[in-house]
Structure formats: C-alpha cells, structure tokens
Coordinates of C-alpha atoms and ligand atoms in Angstrom, one line a residue:
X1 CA 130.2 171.2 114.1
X2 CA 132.9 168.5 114.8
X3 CA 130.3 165.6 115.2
X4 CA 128.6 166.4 112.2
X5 CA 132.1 165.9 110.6
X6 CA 132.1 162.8 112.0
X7 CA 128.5 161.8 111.8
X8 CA 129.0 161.9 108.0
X9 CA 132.3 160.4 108.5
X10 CA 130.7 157.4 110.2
X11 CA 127.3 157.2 107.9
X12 CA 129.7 156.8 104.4
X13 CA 130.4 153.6 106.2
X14 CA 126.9 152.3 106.6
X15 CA 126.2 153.5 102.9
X16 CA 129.6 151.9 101.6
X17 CA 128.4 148.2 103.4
X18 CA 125.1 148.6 102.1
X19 CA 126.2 148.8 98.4
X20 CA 129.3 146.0 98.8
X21 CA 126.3 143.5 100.1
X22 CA 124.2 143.8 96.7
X23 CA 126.7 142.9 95.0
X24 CA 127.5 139.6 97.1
X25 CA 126.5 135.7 95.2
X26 CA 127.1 133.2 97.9
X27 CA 127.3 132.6 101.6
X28 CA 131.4 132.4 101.3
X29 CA 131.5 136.3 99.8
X30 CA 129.2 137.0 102.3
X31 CA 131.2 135.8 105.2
X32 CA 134.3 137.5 104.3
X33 CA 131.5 140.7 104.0
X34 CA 131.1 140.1 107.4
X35 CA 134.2 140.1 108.7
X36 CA 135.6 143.0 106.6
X37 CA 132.9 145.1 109.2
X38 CA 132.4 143.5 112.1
X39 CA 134.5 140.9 112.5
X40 CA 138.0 141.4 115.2
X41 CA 139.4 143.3 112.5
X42 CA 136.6 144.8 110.8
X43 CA 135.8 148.5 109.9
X44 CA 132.7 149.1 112.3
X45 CA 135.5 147.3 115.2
X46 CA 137.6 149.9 114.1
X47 CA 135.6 152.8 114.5
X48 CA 134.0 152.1 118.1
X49 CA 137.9 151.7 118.9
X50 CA 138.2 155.3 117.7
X51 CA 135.8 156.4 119.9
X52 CA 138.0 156.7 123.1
X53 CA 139.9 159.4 121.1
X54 CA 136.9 161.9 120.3
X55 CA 136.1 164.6 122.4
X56 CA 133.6 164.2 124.7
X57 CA 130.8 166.2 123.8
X58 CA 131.1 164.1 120.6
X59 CA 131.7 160.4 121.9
X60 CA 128.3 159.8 122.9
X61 CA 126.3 160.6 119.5
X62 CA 129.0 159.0 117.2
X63 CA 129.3 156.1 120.0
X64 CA 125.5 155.6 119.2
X65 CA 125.3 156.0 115.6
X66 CA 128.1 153.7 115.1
X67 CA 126.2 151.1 117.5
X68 CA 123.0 151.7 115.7
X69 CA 124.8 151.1 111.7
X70 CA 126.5 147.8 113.8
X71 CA 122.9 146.4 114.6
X72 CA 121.6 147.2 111.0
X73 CA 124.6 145.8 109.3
X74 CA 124.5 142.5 111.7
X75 CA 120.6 142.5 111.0
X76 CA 120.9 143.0 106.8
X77 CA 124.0 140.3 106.7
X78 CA 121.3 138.0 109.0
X79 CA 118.7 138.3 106.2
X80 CA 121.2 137.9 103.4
X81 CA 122.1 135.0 104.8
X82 CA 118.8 133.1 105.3
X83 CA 118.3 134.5 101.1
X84 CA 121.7 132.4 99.9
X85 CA 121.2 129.2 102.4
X86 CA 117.9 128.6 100.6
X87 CA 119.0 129.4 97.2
X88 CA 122.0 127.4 97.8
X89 CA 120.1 124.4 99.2
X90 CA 117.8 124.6 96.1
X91 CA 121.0 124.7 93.6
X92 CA 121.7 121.5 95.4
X93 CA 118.5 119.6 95.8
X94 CA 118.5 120.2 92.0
X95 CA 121.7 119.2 90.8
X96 CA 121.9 115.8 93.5
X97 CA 118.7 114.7 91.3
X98 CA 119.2 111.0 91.3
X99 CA 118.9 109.2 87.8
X100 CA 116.4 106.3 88.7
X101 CA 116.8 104.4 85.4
X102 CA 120.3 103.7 86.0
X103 CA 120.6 99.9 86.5
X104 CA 121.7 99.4 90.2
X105 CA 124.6 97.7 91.7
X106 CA 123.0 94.4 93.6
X107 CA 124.6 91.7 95.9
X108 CA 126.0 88.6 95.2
X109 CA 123.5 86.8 97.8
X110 CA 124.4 82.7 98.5
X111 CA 122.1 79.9 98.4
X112 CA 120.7 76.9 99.8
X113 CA 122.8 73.4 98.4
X114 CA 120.1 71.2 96.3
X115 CA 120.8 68.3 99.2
X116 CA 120.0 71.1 101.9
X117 CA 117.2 71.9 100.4
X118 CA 115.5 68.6 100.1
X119 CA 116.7 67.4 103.5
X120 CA 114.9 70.4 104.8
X121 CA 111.9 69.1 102.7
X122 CA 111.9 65.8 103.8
X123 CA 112.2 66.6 107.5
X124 CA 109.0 68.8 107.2
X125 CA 107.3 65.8 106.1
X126 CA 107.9 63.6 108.7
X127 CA 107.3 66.8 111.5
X128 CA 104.1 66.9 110.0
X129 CA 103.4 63.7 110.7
X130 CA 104.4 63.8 114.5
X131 CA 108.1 62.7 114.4
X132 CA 110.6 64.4 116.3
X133 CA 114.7 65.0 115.4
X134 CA 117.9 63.1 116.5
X135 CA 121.4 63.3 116.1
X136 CA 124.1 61.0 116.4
X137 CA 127.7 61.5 115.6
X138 CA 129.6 60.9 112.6
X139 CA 132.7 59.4 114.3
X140 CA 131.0 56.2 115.9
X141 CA 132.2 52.6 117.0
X142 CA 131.9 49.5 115.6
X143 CA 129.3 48.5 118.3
X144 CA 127.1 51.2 117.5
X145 CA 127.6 51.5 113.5
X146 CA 127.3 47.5 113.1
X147 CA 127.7 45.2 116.3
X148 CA 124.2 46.5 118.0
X149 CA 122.3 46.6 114.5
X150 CA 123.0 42.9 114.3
X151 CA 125.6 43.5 111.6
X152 CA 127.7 40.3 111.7
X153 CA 131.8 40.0 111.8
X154 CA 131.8 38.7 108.2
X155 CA 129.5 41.3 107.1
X156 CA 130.1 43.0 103.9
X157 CA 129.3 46.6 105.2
X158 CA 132.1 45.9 107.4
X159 CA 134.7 45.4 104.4
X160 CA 137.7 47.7 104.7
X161 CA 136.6 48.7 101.2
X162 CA 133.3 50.2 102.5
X163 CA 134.2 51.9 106.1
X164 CA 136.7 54.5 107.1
X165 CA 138.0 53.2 110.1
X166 CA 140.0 55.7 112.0
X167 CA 141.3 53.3 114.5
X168 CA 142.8 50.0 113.4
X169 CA 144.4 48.3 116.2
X170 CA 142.1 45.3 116.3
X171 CA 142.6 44.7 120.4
X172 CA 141.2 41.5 121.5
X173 CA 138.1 41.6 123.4
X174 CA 139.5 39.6 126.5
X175 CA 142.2 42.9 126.9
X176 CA 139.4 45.9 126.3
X177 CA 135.1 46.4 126.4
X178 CA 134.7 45.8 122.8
X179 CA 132.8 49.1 123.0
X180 CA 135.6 51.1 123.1
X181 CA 138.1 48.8 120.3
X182 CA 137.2 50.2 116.6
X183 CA 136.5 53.9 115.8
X184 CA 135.3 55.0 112.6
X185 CA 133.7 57.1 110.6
X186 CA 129.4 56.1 110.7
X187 CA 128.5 54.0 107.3
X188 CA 125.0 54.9 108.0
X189 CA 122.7 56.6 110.5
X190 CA 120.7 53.4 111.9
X191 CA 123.4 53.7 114.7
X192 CA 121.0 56.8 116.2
X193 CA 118.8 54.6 116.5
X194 CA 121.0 52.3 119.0
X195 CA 121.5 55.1 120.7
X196 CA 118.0 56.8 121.2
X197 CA 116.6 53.2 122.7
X198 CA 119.0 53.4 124.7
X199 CA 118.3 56.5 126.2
X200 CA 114.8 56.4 126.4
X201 CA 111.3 54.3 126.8
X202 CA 109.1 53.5 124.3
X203 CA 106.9 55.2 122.4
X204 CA 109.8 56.4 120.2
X205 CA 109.1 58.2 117.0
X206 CA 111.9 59.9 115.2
X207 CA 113.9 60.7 112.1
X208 CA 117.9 61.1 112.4
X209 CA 118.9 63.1 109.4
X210 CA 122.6 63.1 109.1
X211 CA 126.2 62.8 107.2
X212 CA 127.5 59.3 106.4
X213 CA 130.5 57.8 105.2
X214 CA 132.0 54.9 103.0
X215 CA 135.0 54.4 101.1
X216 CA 133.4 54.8 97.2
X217 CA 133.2 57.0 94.9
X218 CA 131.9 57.1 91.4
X219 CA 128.8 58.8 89.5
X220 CA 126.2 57.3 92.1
X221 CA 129.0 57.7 95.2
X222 CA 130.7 60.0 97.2
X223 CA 132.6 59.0 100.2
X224 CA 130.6 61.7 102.1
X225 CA 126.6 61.7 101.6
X226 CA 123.3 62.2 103.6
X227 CA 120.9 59.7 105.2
X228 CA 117.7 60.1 107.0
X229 CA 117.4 57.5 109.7
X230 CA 113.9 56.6 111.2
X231 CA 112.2 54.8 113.6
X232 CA 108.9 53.9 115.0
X233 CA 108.8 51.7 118.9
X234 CA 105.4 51.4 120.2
X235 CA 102.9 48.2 121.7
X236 CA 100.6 47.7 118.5
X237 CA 103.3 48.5 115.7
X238 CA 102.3 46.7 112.3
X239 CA 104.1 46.3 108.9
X240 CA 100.2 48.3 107.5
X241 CA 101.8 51.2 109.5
X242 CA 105.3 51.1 108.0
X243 CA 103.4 51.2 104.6
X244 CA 101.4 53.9 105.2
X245 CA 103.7 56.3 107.0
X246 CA 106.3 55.7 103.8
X247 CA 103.6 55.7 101.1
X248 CA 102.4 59.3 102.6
X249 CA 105.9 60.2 102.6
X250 CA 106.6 59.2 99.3
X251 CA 103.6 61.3 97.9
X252 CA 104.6 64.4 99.2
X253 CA 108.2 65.0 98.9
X254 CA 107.6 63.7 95.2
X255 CA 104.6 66.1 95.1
X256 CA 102.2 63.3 93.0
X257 CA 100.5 60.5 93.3
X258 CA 103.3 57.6 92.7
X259 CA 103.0 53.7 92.3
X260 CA 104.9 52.7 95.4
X261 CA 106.4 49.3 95.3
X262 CA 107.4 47.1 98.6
X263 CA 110.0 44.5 97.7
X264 CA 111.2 41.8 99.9
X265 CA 114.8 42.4 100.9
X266 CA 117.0 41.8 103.7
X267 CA 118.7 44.0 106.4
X268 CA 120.2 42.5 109.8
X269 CA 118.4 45.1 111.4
X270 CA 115.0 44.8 110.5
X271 CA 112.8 41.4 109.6
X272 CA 111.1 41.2 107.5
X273 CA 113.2 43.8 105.0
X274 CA 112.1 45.5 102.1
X275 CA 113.6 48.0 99.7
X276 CA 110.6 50.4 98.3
X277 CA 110.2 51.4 94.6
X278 CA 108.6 54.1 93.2
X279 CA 107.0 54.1 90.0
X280 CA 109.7 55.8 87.0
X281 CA 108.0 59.4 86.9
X282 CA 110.5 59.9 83.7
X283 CA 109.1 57.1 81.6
X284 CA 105.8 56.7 83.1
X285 CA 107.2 53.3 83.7
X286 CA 107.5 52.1 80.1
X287 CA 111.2 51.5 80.6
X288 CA 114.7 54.4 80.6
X289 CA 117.9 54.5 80.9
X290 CA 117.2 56.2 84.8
X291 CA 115.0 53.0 86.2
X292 CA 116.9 50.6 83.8
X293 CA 114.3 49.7 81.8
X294 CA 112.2 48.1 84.7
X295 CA 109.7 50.8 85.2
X296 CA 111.0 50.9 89.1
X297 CA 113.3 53.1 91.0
X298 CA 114.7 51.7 94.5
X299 CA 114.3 54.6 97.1
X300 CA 115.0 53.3 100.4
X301 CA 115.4 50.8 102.8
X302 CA 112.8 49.8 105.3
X303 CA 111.6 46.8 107.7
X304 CA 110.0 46.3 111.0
X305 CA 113.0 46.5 113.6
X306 CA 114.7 42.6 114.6
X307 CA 114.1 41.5 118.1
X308 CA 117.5 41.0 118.3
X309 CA 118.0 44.8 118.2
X310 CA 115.5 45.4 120.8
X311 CA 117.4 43.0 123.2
X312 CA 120.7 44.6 122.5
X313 CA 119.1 48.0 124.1
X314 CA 117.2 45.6 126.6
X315 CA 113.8 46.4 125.3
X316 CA 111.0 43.9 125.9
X317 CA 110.2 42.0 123.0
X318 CA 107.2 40.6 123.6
X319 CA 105.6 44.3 123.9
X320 CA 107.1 46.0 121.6
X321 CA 107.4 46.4 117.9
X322 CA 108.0 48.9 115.4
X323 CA 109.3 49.9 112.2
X324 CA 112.1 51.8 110.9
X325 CA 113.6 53.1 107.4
X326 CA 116.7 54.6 105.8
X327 CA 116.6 57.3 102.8
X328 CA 119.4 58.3 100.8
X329 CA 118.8 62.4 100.1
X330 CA 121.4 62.7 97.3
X331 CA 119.7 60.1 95.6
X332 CA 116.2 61.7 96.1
X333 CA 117.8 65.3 95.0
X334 CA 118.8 63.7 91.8
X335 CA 115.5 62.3 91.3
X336 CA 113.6 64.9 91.8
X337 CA 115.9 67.3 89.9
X338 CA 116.8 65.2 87.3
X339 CA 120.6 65.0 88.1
X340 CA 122.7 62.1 86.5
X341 CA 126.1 63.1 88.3
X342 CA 125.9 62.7 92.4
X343 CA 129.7 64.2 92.1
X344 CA 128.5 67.5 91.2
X345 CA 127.0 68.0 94.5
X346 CA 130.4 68.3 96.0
X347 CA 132.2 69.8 93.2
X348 CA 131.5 73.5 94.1
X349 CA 130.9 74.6 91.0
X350 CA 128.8 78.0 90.8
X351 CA 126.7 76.8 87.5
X352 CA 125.5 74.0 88.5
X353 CA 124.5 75.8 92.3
X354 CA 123.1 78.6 91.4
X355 CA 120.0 76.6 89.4
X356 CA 118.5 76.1 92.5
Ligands
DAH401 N1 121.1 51.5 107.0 C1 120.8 51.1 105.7 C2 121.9 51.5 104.7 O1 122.5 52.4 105.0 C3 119.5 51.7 105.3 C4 118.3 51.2 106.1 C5 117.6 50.1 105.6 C6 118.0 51.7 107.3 C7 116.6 49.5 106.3 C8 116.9 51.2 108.0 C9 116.2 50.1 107.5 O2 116.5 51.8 109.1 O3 115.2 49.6 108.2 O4 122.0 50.9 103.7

C-alpha cells in the first residue's frame, strides 16, 4: 500500500513537468525548466534525496520510477531543445537579412602623382628597348655635377642663382682634392653618367631617372623636379642611332606619330648638341599660345657624348663613342596632360590629384 502512495506521489511529478514544458517559448524558459527538475536544486534532485528515508521494501520501486521520470524528463527537455535552437536560428537568419541596395561605405584609396605616373611610363620605354636603370645621388660635388661633364668655372649652370650649394667654403685646390671642396644639391642627373663610366666598361646603355635641383621657381619651375638621364657607350656609336632611339621614344610615350625636330644646340657635355622638338599636337602646328606660335615644342636635350668626358673617366677615345640625352618629366606630364601650372604638381592639392 505505502508505495503505491508514493508511486502516485512521484508520477504527479512526471505529469506536472510534462504540462509546464508545453507551455515553454524559448531556450531561456526552458533552461530555468530544467533546472527547476533536475538541476542541484531541482524537484527530481529532491526526491532521489528522499529516497534514503523510505522504508525498504519501498526504496527500490520508487528509487526506479523516479530514475526512469529523470531519463524521460532529461530525454523530452533534449528534444525541446533541438525544436527552439532551430526555430530560434531561423527567427534570426530572417531578421539579420541584409538590405543589398543600401549604398556601401568605400575606402578612400591614394593614387599614383601625374610625374610618377609618366616617369613610370617613360622608363618602360626605354626597358623595352634594352636599357637598364641607374641611380646617382642627389647631394653630389661640384666634380661630378659640373667639373667632369666639362662644365667650365664661368659656367652659367654654376651661378649661385641656379645651384643649392650646401657647402660654401671655397678651399683652394692646393689645400684639399678638389673632389671633395663643393657639396650641393645635383642640378641635373648627367652626373650618373660620370659615375657609371666610372665604374664600368663599355658597352653601357642606361637611363638614370631621378630628382634634381635649382634655385627657381615660377609657372615652368620648381626648385625640386625630375630628369631622366641617358646614355649610350659602345665601338660603332652614330648620331643615326641617337635619332632613332629618341624618335622611337618620342612616338610612344606621346602615343602618335609626331614631327620630331633635331636642332643644333650646345651642351659642354656632348658635341655636336641638339635640343629636339616635337611637332605642337595642340595646334597641329599652325601656331598657340603652348609652342609660342612656332609650331615647335623643345622636349629635351641630346648629343653624342664629348671626348673630353670620356678622358675624364679614362675611356679610350679613339674606340668609343656614344650618345646621351636628358628629359625633363614635369614638362612631358604637362604636355601630355595639358597642364599650364608646373606648381600644381607640388602644391598637394586633392582636386587637381585625384584627375589622374
Ligand atoms: N643635363 C642637361 C640639363 O639639365 C640636359 C641634357 C642635355 C642631358 C643634353 C644630356 C644631354 O645628357 O646630352 O639641362
């Protein structure tokens, strides 16, 4: 009689859980479900920890029954469970539903600078043809910048207008190797090519892009601009190959087929000297304000290299020859961009950069 008592005791229990778990929305109620009847302090805890007290005939059947409502209760909260995960998880998936027509948030990204860009350019073209790349620094001494090249004393290049010269004391040559007496800051980048002959033996054939600087500044000047150097050494070097390397040249980085011009000119470093012009692509050479009305626009400076270079590197002048040429890239950015202002390279403002 007494464990039926507490056999129906024990079974309201099961009955009682059963009914409390239908009524339970979410995973949260359902955890608090649990612990209310199994948990440390929950009711089916409680009972097997009422067992000890029963008499023993009893013990054993209740002990059972209460085990056997413990592994249904554990099993039907299991079940529950896995139902209100995956209806909780679709809830979710559903709401998190991302709007793809809203506009997106996007990077500021930066930019190549115009004179990068065309530098890059221009190298290309002459690694395409076979030259290779040197680099000379940008503090240099008056040996290199002028004295090798054949630049005289009186020189105008030379003017304290012209060159930053970092070191002024003007010590006499008797006192100090003249090599070492007056730094500044490069006026050009022929100096590389003092430099490479000196270093190596013919054939030579390389462009030396670079920063240069002189004392000027207006809206064709900065004191800070670009130059590429080059330069050809080799036995059977002609003035036809000077043309054709700098016609090809001209063709490409303008990307059309210009009138190219060779003018006589003069350069201590080269003889003969000659400036090139190419044909005004913004007049079709009938005359503007860009080429001054001559149809022509001065590009660079060229020649084939003076003997008198070649001896200052101790070259052999009777075998060899060559050529060699100087470009100035902000002016061939503004040209082929159609820029009237060289300052607005350097100015930094975003505008103007982010055209290209
Ligand atoms: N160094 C010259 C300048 O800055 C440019 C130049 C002219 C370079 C003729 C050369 C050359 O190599 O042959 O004005």
């Amino acid at each position: 009689m007494e464990t039926k008592e507490h056999l129906t005791q024990y079974s309201s229990l099961k009955d009682r859980f059963l009914e409390e778990l239908s009524l339970i929305k979410s995973t949260v109620e359902l955890n608090t479900l649990r612990a209310r009847y199994i948990g440390k302090n929950g009711a089916v805890t409680a009972a097997l920890k009422t067992l000890a007290g029963l008499p023993t005939e009893v013990r054993g059947s209740v002990g059972k029954l209460i085990n056997e409502d413990k592994t249904l209760i554990t099993t039907a909260l299991k079940e529950k469970e896995d139902i209100l995960k995956k209806q909780e998880i679709s809830k979710k998936i559903a709401s998190d539903k991302i709007d793809i027509t809203l506009p997106g948030y996007y990077k500021k990204a930066g930019g190549r600078h115009p004179v990068s860009i065309v530098m890059k350019e221009i190298i290309d073209v002459f690694v395409s043809m076979g030259f290779s790349i040197e680099e000379g620094p940008e503090v240099e001494t008056d040996y290199y910048n002028f004295e090798a090249l054949n630049i005289p004393k009186d020189h105008p290049a030379r003017d304290m207008q012209d060159t930053f010269y970092i070191s002024t004391n003007h010590i006499s040559r008797a006192e100090t190797s003249h090599r070492d007496a007056d730094v500044l800051l490069r006026t050009h980048t022929s100096p590389v090519q003092i430099r490479a002959m000196q270093r190596t033996t013919p054939p030579l054939r390389f462009i030396a892009p670079g920063k240069v600087y002189r004392c000027d500044s207006d809206i064709t000047h900065t004191p800070m601009f670009h130059q590429i150097e080059g330069l050809v050494v080799d036995t059977n070097i002609s003035f036809a190959n000077l043309k054709a390397v700098l016609e090809g040249f001209l063709q490409l980085v303008f990307d059309r087929n210009l009138p190219v011009r060779f003018r006589p000119s003069f350069f201590p470093f080269t003889e003969p000297s000659t400036e090139v012009d190419i044909g005004c692509f913004f007049c079709e050479q009938s005359g503007c304000r860009i080429c001054k009305g001559t149809g022509w626009i001065e590009i660079l400076g060229a020649g084939m290299v003076n003997p008198k270079v070649f001896q200052m590197v101790g070259y052999d002048t009777e075998r060899y020859c060559g050529f060699a040429f100087g470009i100035g890239i902000e002016r061939v950015t503004m040209l082929k961009y159609g820029i009237d202002d060289i300052r607005l390279f350097y100015e930094g403002d975003l505008r103007f950069l982010r055209q290209f």
